[in-house]
XYZ file of C-alpha atoms in Angstrom:
148
model
C -153.894 -6.398 114.668
C -150.612 -5.738 116.375
C -149.761 -3.478 119.294
C -148.715 -0.563 117.084
C -152.068 -0.535 115.325
C -153.871 -0.572 118.675
C -151.720 2.313 119.881
C -152.443 4.171 116.652
C -156.192 3.736 117.081
C -156.013 4.911 120.693
C -153.879 7.847 119.619
C -156.402 8.820 116.931
C -159.208 8.674 119.499
C -157.208 10.861 121.887
C -156.460 13.281 119.054
C -160.157 13.550 118.180
C -161.080 14.103 121.813
C -158.418 16.775 122.270
C -159.483 18.598 119.108
C -163.130 18.499 120.185
C -162.193 19.860 123.617
C -160.169 22.672 122.032
C -163.113 23.579 119.792
C -165.514 23.572 122.764
C -163.286 25.831 124.846
C -162.694 28.178 121.912
C -166.410 28.367 121.225
C -167.127 29.036 124.884
C -164.562 31.859 124.936
C -166.103 33.409 121.816
C -169.637 33.126 123.223
C -168.555 34.723 126.490
C -166.906 37.554 124.577
C -170.093 38.100 122.541
C -172.147 38.110 125.729
C -169.791 40.649 127.262
C -170.235 42.875 124.207
C -174.019 42.599 124.583
C -173.783 43.615 128.235
C -171.680 46.638 127.287
C -174.224 47.578 124.616
C -177.042 47.348 127.177
C -175.060 49.591 129.517
C -174.642 52.124 126.710
C -178.378 52.004 126.014
C -179.142 52.678 129.677
C -176.686 55.573 129.606
C -178.512 57.042 126.586
C -181.833 56.601 128.394
C -180.451 58.410 131.418
C -179.181 61.300 129.301
C -182.385 61.636 127.311
C -184.433 61.177 130.469
C -182.542 63.972 132.181
C -183.264 66.274 129.253
C -186.971 65.367 129.046
C -187.640 65.597 132.763
C -187.992 61.968 133.929
C -188.126 61.396 137.665
C -184.844 61.321 139.540
C -185.671 57.917 141.071
C -185.859 56.357 137.594
C -182.546 57.934 136.611
C -180.916 56.659 139.799
C -182.281 53.138 139.253
C -181.184 53.110 135.634
C -177.726 54.375 136.587
C -177.386 51.732 139.315
C -178.372 49.011 136.850
C -175.924 50.409 134.283
C -173.157 50.267 136.889
C -174.030 46.642 137.670
C -173.876 45.797 133.956
C -170.470 47.419 133.652
C -169.231 45.631 136.786
C -170.381 42.277 135.435
C -168.669 43.079 132.144
C -165.457 43.774 134.020
C -165.799 40.480 135.887
C -166.103 38.703 132.549
C -162.682 40.011 131.495
C -160.927 37.542 133.803
C -163.211 34.726 132.711
C -162.492 35.466 129.040
C -158.747 35.634 129.702
C -158.897 32.299 131.550
C -160.888 30.730 128.708
C -158.372 31.974 126.153
C -155.503 30.501 128.163
C -157.393 27.234 128.510
C -158.147 27.290 124.797
C -154.473 27.791 124.007
C -153.451 24.944 126.325
C -156.057 22.538 124.945
C -155.056 23.438 121.393
C -151.425 22.700 122.239
C -152.468 19.359 123.749
C -154.468 18.596 120.617
C -151.472 19.403 118.441
C -149.247 17.129 120.557
C -151.824 14.358 120.235
C -151.937 14.919 116.474
C -148.154 14.782 116.200
C -148.083 11.589 118.248
C -150.780 10.100 116.057
C -148.897 11.049 112.907
C -145.688 9.538 114.291
C -147.456 6.299 115.126
C -149.084 6.262 111.685
C -145.652 6.536 110.069
C -144.346 3.761 112.306
C -147.296 1.507 111.424
C -146.843 2.263 107.732
C -143.152 1.395 107.977
C -143.933 -1.849 109.817
C -146.532 -2.742 107.176
C -144.006 -2.010 104.421
C -141.444 -4.283 106.076
C -144.066 -7.028 106.389
C -145.036 -6.616 102.738
C -141.389 -6.811 101.720
C -141.023 -10.010 103.754
C -144.099 -11.488 102.067
C -142.810 -10.456 98.639
C -139.418 -11.992 99.363
C -141.042 -15.213 100.604
C -143.200 -15.355 97.472
C -140.136 -14.745 95.294
C -138.247 -17.535 97.076
C -141.226 -19.836 96.623
C -141.305 -19.104 92.871
C -137.558 -19.696 92.658
C -137.957 -23.025 94.469
C -140.773 -24.067 92.117
C -138.721 -23.054 89.085
C -135.666 -24.872 90.402
C -137.741 -28.001 91.047
C -139.117 -27.928 87.508
C -135.725 -27.513 85.923
C -134.269 -30.390 87.972
C -136.933 -32.760 86.647
C -135.703 -32.380 83.090
C -131.994 -32.251 83.851
C -131.408 -35.981 84.185
C -131.028 -38.587 81.442
C -134.008 -40.247 79.957
C -134.615 -43.948 80.338
C -133.344 -45.810 77.337
């Protein structure tokens, strides 16, 4: 195994790692976004409870507690906006790194394939020369005069 093949293997490993990292970050961003949507839905449910509770005559203390909790849910949802934006940026960066690693790996694969082709051509040429030498040796045996 030559140096190019070692570099190719290392490049493939790096490519796999970068792709896995990009998938993890993308998945994390999607999960955080889903969680944020759940929090918003909970806040909407609490708002409905407050409205229906106000119409049915629930105690003011319950309405105040529910409204305070709804506000905390909305505030946490707002805080997640920055986290989601950061995760999307990180996802984009890791995907770009993965693509660079893939391009590097592909370039090295082409270089290794070219080197292997050159080596095969050298072997073929050596084999052809060997056959020519054998053929030339055989024809020289019969080219002389026979003993009388």
